[in-house]
Short mmCIF file of N, CA and C in Angstrom, two decimals:
data_model
loop_
_atom_site.label_atom_id
_atom_site.label_comp_id
_atom_site.label_asym_id
_atom_site.label_seq_id
_atom_site.Cartn_x
_atom_site.Cartn_y
_atom_site.Cartn_z
N MET L 1 37.79 -26.56 62.81
CA MET L 1 37.14 -28.01 62.03
C MET L 1 37.36 -27.44 60.64
N LYS L 2 37.50 -28.96 59.54
CA LYS L 2 37.74 -28.75 58.37
C LYS L 2 36.55 -29.23 57.64
N HIS L 3 36.10 -28.37 56.47
CA HIS L 3 34.97 -28.71 55.65
C HIS L 3 35.46 -29.97 54.68
N THR L 4 34.85 -31.20 54.97
CA THR L 4 35.19 -32.35 54.29
C THR L 4 34.10 -32.61 52.87
N ARG L 5 32.64 -32.37 52.86
CA ARG L 5 32.12 -32.46 52.04
C ARG L 5 30.68 -31.89 52.02
N THR L 6 29.96 -31.59 50.81
CA THR L 6 28.65 -30.98 50.88
C THR L 6 27.78 -31.73 49.88
N TRP L 7 26.39 -32.17 50.56
CA TRP L 7 25.79 -32.69 49.46
C TRP L 7 24.25 -32.21 49.70
N THR L 8 23.23 -32.91 49.22
CA THR L 8 21.74 -32.36 49.23
C THR L 8 20.81 -33.73 49.59
N ASP L 9 20.16 -33.63 50.60
CA ASP L 9 19.63 -34.67 51.34
C ASP L 9 18.39 -34.83 50.27
N VAL L 10 17.34 -35.68 50.54
CA VAL L 10 15.90 -36.25 49.78
C VAL L 10 15.02 -34.81 50.30
N TYR L 11 15.12 -34.10 51.22
CA TYR L 11 14.23 -33.06 51.26
C TYR L 11 14.68 -31.81 50.22
N GLY L 12 15.71 -32.11 49.65
CA GLY L 12 16.38 -30.63 48.95
C GLY L 12 17.25 -29.97 50.06
N SER L 13 17.75 -30.27 51.32
CA SER L 13 18.20 -29.32 52.14
C SER L 13 19.91 -29.45 51.90
N ALA L 14 20.47 -28.37 52.02
CA ALA L 14 22.05 -28.65 51.77
C ALA L 14 22.35 -29.06 53.24
N CYS L 15 23.64 -29.92 53.09
CA CYS L 15 24.09 -30.47 54.02
C CYS L 15 25.61 -30.25 53.87
N ALA L 16 26.63 -30.27 54.92
CA ALA L 16 27.73 -30.28 54.93
C ALA L 16 28.21 -30.99 56.16
N SER L 17 29.98 -31.40 56.22
CA SER L 17 30.35 -32.05 57.42
C SER L 17 31.66 -31.49 57.40
N PHE L 18 31.75 -31.24 58.68
CA PHE L 18 33.13 -30.55 59.22
C PHE L 18 33.49 -31.49 60.21
N GLU L 19 35.05 -31.83 60.08
CA GLU L 19 35.88 -32.64 60.73
C GLU L 19 36.70 -32.04 61.73
N GLY L 20 36.92 -32.44 62.66
CA GLY L 20 37.88 -31.79 63.67
C GLY L 20 39.01 -33.23 64.18
N ARG L 21 39.55 -32.98 65.18
CA ARG L 21 40.52 -33.97 65.50
C ARG L 21 39.79 -35.61 65.76
N PRO L 22 40.56 -36.56 65.75
CA PRO L 22 39.91 -37.91 65.93
C PRO L 22 39.45 -37.64 67.23
N GLY L 23 38.47 -38.38 67.55
CA GLY L 23 37.72 -38.62 68.90
C GLY L 23 36.72 -37.58 69.23
N GLY L 24 35.86 -37.29 70.20
CA GLY L 24 34.88 -36.42 70.42
C GLY L 24 33.65 -37.03 69.86
N HIS L 25 32.65 -36.24 69.76
CA HIS L 25 31.29 -36.26 69.63
C HIS L 25 30.83 -35.58 68.25
N THR L 26 29.52 -36.18 67.86
CA THR L 26 29.23 -35.44 66.53
C THR L 26 28.07 -34.70 66.80
N TRP L 27 28.11 -33.35 66.27
CA TRP L 27 27.07 -32.35 66.84
C TRP L 27 26.59 -31.81 65.55
N LEU L 28 25.11 -31.43 65.58
CA LEU L 28 24.30 -30.88 64.44
C LEU L 28 24.23 -29.64 64.62
N VAL L 29 24.59 -28.63 63.44
CA VAL L 29 24.09 -27.30 63.49
C VAL L 29 23.08 -27.12 62.38
N ALA L 30 21.92 -26.69 62.73
CA ALA L 30 20.71 -26.26 61.80
C ALA L 30 20.50 -25.08 61.58
N ALA L 31 20.56 -24.60 60.45
CA ALA L 31 20.09 -23.13 60.05
C ALA L 31 19.17 -22.96 58.75
N PRO L 32 18.11 -21.95 59.02
CA PRO L 32 17.45 -21.84 57.88
C PRO L 32 18.25 -20.87 56.76
N PRO L 33 17.72 -21.00 55.67
CA PRO L 33 18.58 -20.45 54.27
C PRO L 33 19.44 -19.14 54.76
N GLU L 34 18.06 -18.21 55.09
CA GLU L 34 18.57 -16.77 55.27
C GLU L 34 19.57 -16.60 56.31
N LEU L 35 19.76 -17.53 57.18
CA LEU L 35 20.73 -17.19 58.24
C LEU L 35 22.21 -18.10 58.12
N ALA L 36 21.93 -18.69 57.40
CA ALA L 36 23.04 -19.88 57.21
C ALA L 36 24.53 -19.59 56.37
N HIS L 37 24.33 -18.03 55.89
CA HIS L 37 25.56 -17.83 55.06
C HIS L 37 27.02 -17.78 55.80
N ALA L 38 26.96 -17.15 57.12
CA ALA L 38 27.98 -17.43 57.85
C ALA L 38 28.71 -18.45 58.79
N VAL L 39 27.77 -19.45 58.87
CA VAL L 39 27.86 -20.55 59.45
C VAL L 39 29.22 -21.32 59.11
N PRO L 40 29.32 -21.67 57.98
CA PRO L 40 30.55 -22.80 57.39
C PRO L 40 31.66 -21.97 57.77
N ALA L 41 32.01 -20.77 57.99
CA ALA L 41 33.43 -19.78 58.66
C ALA L 41 33.77 -19.96 59.79
N ALA L 42 32.24 -19.93 60.77
CA ALA L 42 32.43 -20.25 62.16
C ALA L 42 32.74 -21.37 62.37
N LEU L 43 32.52 -22.62 61.52
CA LEU L 43 32.71 -23.96 61.97
C LEU L 43 34.02 -24.28 61.93
N GLU L 44 34.60 -23.59 60.73
CA GLU L 44 36.00 -23.78 60.44
C GLU L 44 36.93 -23.19 61.47
N GLY L 45 36.31 -22.25 62.19
CA GLY L 45 37.25 -21.59 63.11
C GLY L 45 37.09 -22.43 64.26
N VAL L 46 36.51 -23.62 64.62
CA VAL L 46 36.35 -24.06 65.71
C VAL L 46 37.55 -24.91 65.89
N ASP L 47 38.23 -25.04 66.91
CA ASP L 47 39.50 -26.16 67.08
C ASP L 47 38.93 -27.34 68.11
N ALA L 48 38.61 -28.14 67.74
CA ALA L 48 37.78 -29.21 68.54
C ALA L 48 37.98 -30.67 67.85
N LYS L 49 37.98 -31.51 68.91
CA LYS L 49 37.56 -32.96 68.28
C LYS L 49 36.11 -33.37 67.66
N GLY L 50 36.15 -34.35 67.02
CA GLY L 50 34.73 -34.78 66.54
C GLY L 50 34.21 -34.12 65.46
N SER L 51 32.82 -34.11 65.25
CA SER L 51 32.55 -33.80 63.86
C SER L 51 31.30 -32.90 64.27
N VAL L 52 31.07 -32.07 62.98
CA VAL L 52 29.75 -31.33 63.31
C VAL L 52 29.32 -31.75 61.40
N GLU L 53 27.78 -31.55 61.65
CA GLU L 53 26.96 -31.81 60.50
C GLU L 53 26.21 -30.40 60.43
N LEU L 54 26.43 -29.68 59.38
CA LEU L 54 25.47 -28.57 59.12
C LEU L 54 24.44 -29.00 58.51
N LEU L 55 23.27 -28.57 58.64
CA LEU L 55 21.99 -28.88 57.99
C LEU L 55 21.43 -27.59 57.88
N VAL L 56 21.20 -26.96 56.27
CA VAL L 56 20.56 -25.70 56.18
C VAL L 56 18.91 -26.00 55.60
N HIS L 57 18.13 -25.97 56.34
CA HIS L 57 16.96 -26.57 55.96
C HIS L 57 15.88 -25.25 56.19
N ASP L 58 14.57 -26.14 55.53
CA ASP L 58 13.33 -25.10 55.35
C ASP L 58 12.25 -26.04 55.74
N GLY L 59 12.07 -25.87 57.17
CA GLY L 59 11.08 -26.68 57.50
C GLY L 59 11.43 -27.76 58.72
N LEU L 60 10.56 -28.53 59.52
CA LEU L 60 10.82 -29.12 60.45
C LEU L 60 11.14 -30.65 60.10
N THR L 61 10.48 -31.02 59.07
CA THR L 61 10.72 -32.53 58.55
C THR L 61 12.08 -32.72 58.14
N PRO L 62 12.77 -32.06 57.13
CA PRO L 62 14.17 -32.33 57.18
C PRO L 62 15.10 -32.64 58.21
N LEU L 63 14.85 -31.35 59.47
CA LEU L 63 15.54 -31.50 60.78
C LEU L 63 15.39 -32.66 61.61
N LEU L 64 14.18 -33.17 61.51
CA LEU L 64 13.90 -34.53 62.44
C LEU L 64 14.60 -35.68 61.54
N GLY L 65 14.55 -35.67 60.28
CA GLY L 65 14.98 -36.62 59.51
C GLY L 65 16.58 -36.91 59.84
N ARG L 66 17.22 -35.53 59.56
CA ARG L 66 18.85 -35.41 59.91
C ARG L 66 18.72 -36.08 61.33
N LEU L 67 18.44 -35.65 62.15
CA LEU L 67 18.54 -35.88 63.61
C LEU L 67 18.63 -37.30 63.91
N ARG L 68 17.45 -37.83 63.29
CA ARG L 68 17.28 -39.74 63.47
C ARG L 68 18.53 -39.73 63.02
N GLU L 69 19.01 -39.74 61.70
CA GLU L 69 20.09 -40.12 60.76
C GLU L 69 21.67 -40.05 61.80
N VAL L 70 21.51 -38.81 62.21
CA VAL L 70 22.95 -38.49 62.73
C VAL L 70 23.06 -38.95 64.33
N GLN L 71 22.03 -38.80 64.84
CA GLN L 71 21.94 -38.78 66.30
C GLN L 71 23.23 -38.38 66.95
N PRO L 72 23.29 -37.07 67.05
CA PRO L 72 23.90 -36.08 67.53
C PRO L 72 24.31 -36.01 69.01
N ARG L 73 25.31 -35.43 69.79
CA ARG L 73 25.51 -35.32 70.82
C ARG L 73 24.58 -34.09 71.31
N GLY L 74 24.26 -33.25 70.44
CA GLY L 74 23.28 -31.86 70.55
C GLY L 74 23.11 -31.05 69.41
N VAL L 75 22.37 -30.28 69.40
CA VAL L 75 21.87 -29.77 68.31
C VAL L 75 22.26 -28.02 68.71
N LEU L 76 22.60 -27.49 67.98
CA LEU L 76 22.79 -25.67 67.64
C LEU L 76 21.75 -25.17 66.62
N ILE L 77 20.78 -24.50 67.07
CA ILE L 77 19.68 -24.19 66.26
C ILE L 77 20.24 -22.94 66.00
N VAL L 78 20.44 -22.11 64.66
CA VAL L 78 20.76 -20.82 64.15
C VAL L 78 19.48 -20.12 64.23
N ALA L 79 19.25 -19.08 65.00
CA ALA L 79 18.05 -18.10 64.69
C ALA L 79 18.40 -16.91 64.69
N PRO L 80 17.33 -15.78 64.54
CA PRO L 80 17.73 -14.51 64.40
C PRO L 80 18.28 -13.84 65.73
N ARG L 81 18.09 -14.46 67.03
CA ARG L 81 18.26 -14.04 68.43
C ARG L 81 18.31 -15.23 68.65
N ALA L 82 19.29 -15.31 70.04
CA ALA L 82 19.50 -16.51 70.85
C ALA L 82 18.40 -16.39 72.04
N LEU L 83 18.11 -17.74 72.32
CA LEU L 83 17.16 -17.80 73.14
C LEU L 83 17.37 -18.76 74.38
N PRO L 84 16.93 -18.80 75.38
CA PRO L 84 17.27 -19.79 76.39
C PRO L 84 16.12 -21.06 76.35
N ALA L 85 14.83 -20.83 76.06
CA ALA L 85 13.90 -21.52 76.38
C ALA L 85 12.46 -21.25 75.41
N GLY L 86 11.64 -21.66 75.40
CA GLY L 86 10.50 -21.69 74.51
C GLY L 86 9.27 -22.48 74.71
N PRO L 87 7.97 -21.92 74.27
CA PRO L 87 6.76 -22.57 74.59
C PRO L 87 6.58 -23.52 73.22
N ALA L 88 5.66 -24.72 73.71
CA ALA L 88 5.28 -25.37 72.88
C ALA L 88 4.78 -24.97 71.69
N VAL L 89 5.00 -25.61 70.45
CA VAL L 89 4.53 -25.05 69.46
C VAL L 89 3.51 -25.81 68.23
N THR L 90 2.69 -25.44 67.72
CA THR L 90 1.47 -26.20 66.81
C THR L 90 1.98 -25.57 65.36
N LEU L 91 2.21 -26.57 64.41
CA LEU L 91 2.20 -26.23 63.12
C LEU L 91 1.22 -26.78 62.40
N ALA L 92 0.63 -26.08 61.37
CA ALA L 92 -0.50 -26.69 60.64
C ALA L 92 0.09 -27.58 59.63
N ALA L 93 -0.44 -28.60 59.54
CA ALA L 93 -0.13 -29.75 58.61
C ALA L 93 0.07 -29.30 56.92
N ARG L 94 0.77 -29.28 56.47
CA ARG L 94 0.82 -29.03 54.79
C ARG L 94 1.79 -30.03 54.28
N GLN L 95 1.70 -29.93 52.77
CA GLN L 95 2.43 -30.75 52.09
C GLN L 95 3.51 -30.15 51.34
N VAL L 96 4.71 -30.26 51.47
CA VAL L 96 5.97 -29.49 50.71
C VAL L 96 6.32 -30.34 49.42
N THR L 97 6.23 -29.83 48.35
CA THR L 97 6.95 -30.51 47.41
C THR L 97 8.28 -29.63 46.91
N THR L 98 9.29 -30.69 46.77
CA THR L 98 10.98 -30.50 46.64
C THR L 98 10.96 -30.10 44.98
N GLU L 99 12.11 -29.23 44.80
CA GLU L 99 12.48 -28.92 43.74
C GLU L 99 12.69 -30.16 42.56
N ALA L 100 13.01 -31.43 43.23
CA ALA L 100 13.48 -32.56 42.25
C ALA L 100 12.36 -33.24 42.22
N GLY L 101 10.82 -32.76 42.74
CA GLY L 101 9.79 -33.35 42.44
C GLY L 101 8.84 -34.13 43.53
N GLY L 102 9.77 -34.45 44.54
CA GLY L 102 9.38 -35.54 45.57
C GLY L 102 8.47 -34.25 46.63
N SER L 103 7.72 -35.16 47.38
CA SER L 103 6.86 -34.13 48.58
C SER L 103 7.06 -35.04 49.90
N TYR L 104 6.41 -34.42 50.73
CA TYR L 104 6.61 -34.88 52.10
C TYR L 104 5.80 -34.01 53.08
N SER L 105 5.35 -34.29 54.10
CA SER L 105 4.19 -33.66 55.31
C SER L 105 5.27 -32.76 56.15
N GLU L 106 4.58 -32.29 56.32
CA GLU L 106 5.02 -30.91 57.58
C GLU L 106 4.10 -30.30 58.41
N GLY L 107 4.40 -30.23 59.42
CA GLY L 107 3.83 -29.83 60.75
C GLY L 107 3.45 -30.73 62.02
N GLY L 108 2.85 -30.41 62.88
CA GLY L 108 2.53 -31.26 63.91
C GLY L 108 2.63 -30.19 65.40
N SER L 109 2.63 -31.04 66.47
CA SER L 109 2.73 -30.26 67.49
C SER L 109 4.24 -30.83 68.24
N PHE L 110 4.84 -29.76 68.81
CA PHE L 110 6.10 -30.19 69.53
C PHE L 110 5.92 -29.45 70.78
N PRO L 111 6.83 -29.75 71.90
CA PRO L 111 7.22 -29.66 73.28
C PRO L 111 7.57 -28.18 73.53
N GLU L 112 7.37 -27.72 74.79
CA GLU L 112 8.08 -26.51 75.10
C GLU L 112 9.53 -27.04 75.37
N TRP L 113 10.56 -26.13 75.55
CA TRP L 113 11.65 -26.41 75.11
C TRP L 113 12.61 -25.72 76.11
N THR L 114 13.73 -26.38 76.70
CA THR L 114 14.89 -25.46 77.53
C THR L 114 16.20 -25.66 76.89
N GLY L 115 16.83 -24.75 76.49
CA GLY L 115 18.24 -24.55 76.05
C GLY L 115 19.35 -25.54 77.28
N TRP L 116 20.12 -26.15 76.16
CA TRP L 116 21.30 -26.37 77.24
C TRP L 116 22.35 -24.93 77.77
N ALA L 117 22.62 -25.11 78.96
CA ALA L 117 23.60 -23.99 79.35
C ALA L 117 24.49 -24.60 80.47
N PRO L 118 25.62 -23.85 80.41
CA PRO L 118 26.73 -24.36 81.40
C PRO L 118 25.99 -24.38 82.66
N GLN L 119 26.63 -25.41 83.34
CA GLN L 119 26.06 -25.71 84.69
C GLN L 119 26.33 -24.41 85.47
N GLY L 120 25.07 -23.75 86.52
CA GLY L 120 25.34 -22.66 86.80
C GLY L 120 25.33 -21.30 86.49
N LYS L 121 24.92 -21.34 85.01
CA LYS L 121 24.68 -20.06 84.25
C LYS L 121 23.54 -20.06 83.65
N LYS L 122 22.68 -19.05 83.78
CA LYS L 122 21.73 -18.50 83.39
C LYS L 122 21.57 -17.46 82.26
N SER L 123 21.13 -17.64 80.87
CA SER L 123 20.79 -16.65 80.11
C SER L 123 20.02 -15.25 80.74
N ARG L 124 20.31 -14.15 80.03
CA ARG L 124 19.69 -13.11 80.21
C ARG L 124 18.94 -12.91 79.01
N ALA L 125 18.97 -13.73 78.25
CA ALA L 125 18.01 -13.12 77.07
C ALA L 125 16.47 -13.82 77.47
N ARG L 126 15.51 -13.12 76.78
CA ARG L 126 14.43 -13.49 77.01
C ARG L 126 13.89 -14.98 75.86
N GLY L 127 13.23 -15.66 76.67
CA GLY L 127 12.89 -16.98 75.92
C GLY L 127 11.86 -16.50 74.67
N GLY L 128 11.48 -17.61 73.76
CA GLY L 128 10.63 -17.25 72.74
C GLY L 128 10.30 -18.35 71.85
N GLU L 129 9.45 -18.07 70.94
CA GLU L 129 9.08 -19.49 70.35
C GLU L 129 10.10 -19.96 69.33
N CYS L 130 10.27 -21.16 69.15
CA CYS L 130 11.53 -21.63 68.14
C CYS L 130 10.89 -22.90 67.62
N ALA L 131 10.31 -23.00 66.68
CA ALA L 131 9.75 -24.39 66.09
C ALA L 131 10.93 -25.35 66.17
N ALA L 132 12.11 -25.15 65.65
CA ALA L 132 13.17 -25.89 65.40
C ALA L 132 13.62 -26.53 66.54
N ALA L 133 13.60 -25.71 67.52
CA ALA L 133 14.18 -25.96 69.05
C ALA L 133 13.03 -27.09 69.64
N SER L 134 11.62 -27.06 69.52
CA SER L 134 10.83 -27.48 69.90
C SER L 134 10.73 -29.04 69.37
N ALA L 135 11.03 -29.00 67.90
CA ALA L 135 11.21 -30.21 67.24
C ALA L 135 12.46 -31.22 67.72
N VAL L 136 13.55 -30.54 68.18
CA VAL L 136 14.78 -31.23 68.57
C VAL L 136 14.67 -31.42 69.93
N THR L 137 13.73 -30.98 70.66
CA THR L 137 13.30 -31.38 72.22
C THR L 137 12.48 -32.78 72.07
N SER L 138 11.54 -32.57 71.07
CA SER L 138 10.65 -33.55 71.02
C SER L 138 11.45 -35.21 70.69
N LEU L 139 12.69 -35.11 70.08
CA LEU L 139 13.52 -36.34 70.08
C LEU L 139 14.36 -36.54 71.31
N ASP L 140 14.15 -35.73 72.33
CA ASP L 140 15.16 -35.76 73.71
C ASP L 140 16.42 -35.64 73.65
N VAL L 141 16.79 -34.75 72.58
CA VAL L 141 18.11 -33.91 71.91
C VAL L 141 18.28 -32.91 72.82
N PRO L 142 19.53 -32.67 73.37
CA PRO L 142 19.67 -31.28 73.82
C PRO L 142 19.87 -30.51 72.78
N VAL L 143 19.18 -29.11 73.21
CA VAL L 143 19.27 -28.25 72.08
C VAL L 143 20.24 -26.98 72.76
N VAL L 144 20.65 -25.98 71.85
CA VAL L 144 20.82 -24.49 72.25
C VAL L 144 20.44 -23.48 70.77
N VAL L 145 19.62 -22.54 71.26
CA VAL L 145 19.54 -21.24 70.10
C VAL L 145 20.35 -20.32 69.97
N THR L 146 21.08 -19.92 69.31
CA THR L 146 22.01 -19.25 68.85
C THR L 146 21.81 -18.69 67.48
N THR L 147 22.58 -17.29 67.35
CA THR L 147 23.10 -16.29 66.12
C THR L 147 23.98 -16.94 65.21
N ALA L 148 24.09 -16.58 63.96
CA ALA L 148 24.80 -17.13 63.16
C ALA L 148 26.36 -16.53 63.50
N ALA L 149 26.32 -15.51 64.14
CA ALA L 149 27.62 -14.76 64.64
C ALA L 149 28.22 -15.41 66.00
N GLU L 150 27.30 -16.32 66.78
CA GLU L 150 27.85 -16.82 67.75
C GLU L 150 27.78 -18.32 67.69
N VAL L 151 27.71 -18.74 66.47
CA VAL L 151 27.88 -20.36 66.72
C VAL L 151 29.04 -20.99 66.80
N GLY L 152 30.12 -20.23 66.73
CA GLY L 152 31.38 -20.69 67.07
C GLY L 152 31.68 -20.94 68.61
N THR L 153 30.99 -19.49 69.15
CA THR L 153 31.07 -19.53 70.48
C THR L 153 30.52 -20.45 71.28
N ALA L 154 29.41 -20.43 70.71
CA ALA L 154 28.30 -21.19 71.37
C ALA L 154 28.85 -22.80 71.50
N LEU L 155 29.27 -23.43 70.20
CA LEU L 155 29.62 -24.56 70.12
C LEU L 155 31.00 -24.60 71.05
N GLU L 156 31.92 -23.84 70.98
CA GLU L 156 32.92 -24.31 71.89
C GLU L 156 32.70 -24.32 73.29
N ALA L 157 32.09 -23.39 73.79
CA ALA L 157 31.31 -23.29 75.42
C ALA L 157 30.78 -24.89 75.51
N TRP L 158 29.88 -25.28 74.64
CA TRP L 158 29.32 -26.81 74.59
C TRP L 158 30.39 -27.81 74.87
N LEU L 159 31.37 -27.49 73.76
CA LEU L 159 32.27 -28.55 73.93
C LEU L 159 33.46 -28.55 75.27
N ASP L 160 33.50 -27.64 75.38
CA ASP L 160 34.45 -27.29 76.83
C ASP L 160 33.49 -27.76 77.98
N ALA L 161 32.31 -27.69 77.89
CA ALA L 161 31.47 -28.66 79.05
C ALA L 161 31.22 -30.14 79.13
N THR L 162 31.65 -30.31 77.97
CA THR L 162 31.46 -31.74 77.82
C THR L 162 32.44 -32.68 77.59
N PRO L 163 32.47 -33.85 78.52
CA PRO L 163 33.50 -34.75 78.42
C PRO L 163 33.80 -35.15 77.09
N HIS L 164 35.28 -35.17 76.84
CA HIS L 164 36.15 -35.34 75.70
C HIS L 164 35.27 -34.67 74.37
N GLY L 165 34.92 -33.36 74.90
CA GLY L 165 34.44 -32.84 73.76
C GLY L 165 35.71 -31.92 72.99
N ARG L 166 36.57 -31.35 73.55
CA ARG L 166 37.51 -30.56 72.90
C ARG L 166 38.99 -31.25 73.17
#
């Protein structure tokens, strides 16, 4: 996929678009700043139709906002380790002030989640808490939690299992 543009959203999160061949679906990859460094190169190595939006975010409100705007086919969450599922989470309410001087509310309760897996495949990884995956699930969007090193592989597996995905 080819990197086509980069910008900052209203929450101060870095966003980037990657375009593949015409057709296909739109996907979202969400990463915290400390894990995002290797993700653009991984996305550029994917050969597929459609597009990928990369969101480098701190907190769940920017993620939920981007989900509502993009309405992706699915979301890959970049985490320290791959997770197949996780429990519900509750985050304490707090007010976040952006570098640009704006502010937004953060926190809330989010449901337990189960990540997408190819039909018939079960992960050997143990489940664990992932607030971002719970937030994605709250909007009824499929999710995969993977590491930065495996973003390309995880996306390609999902594309291969999706009609018109690759």
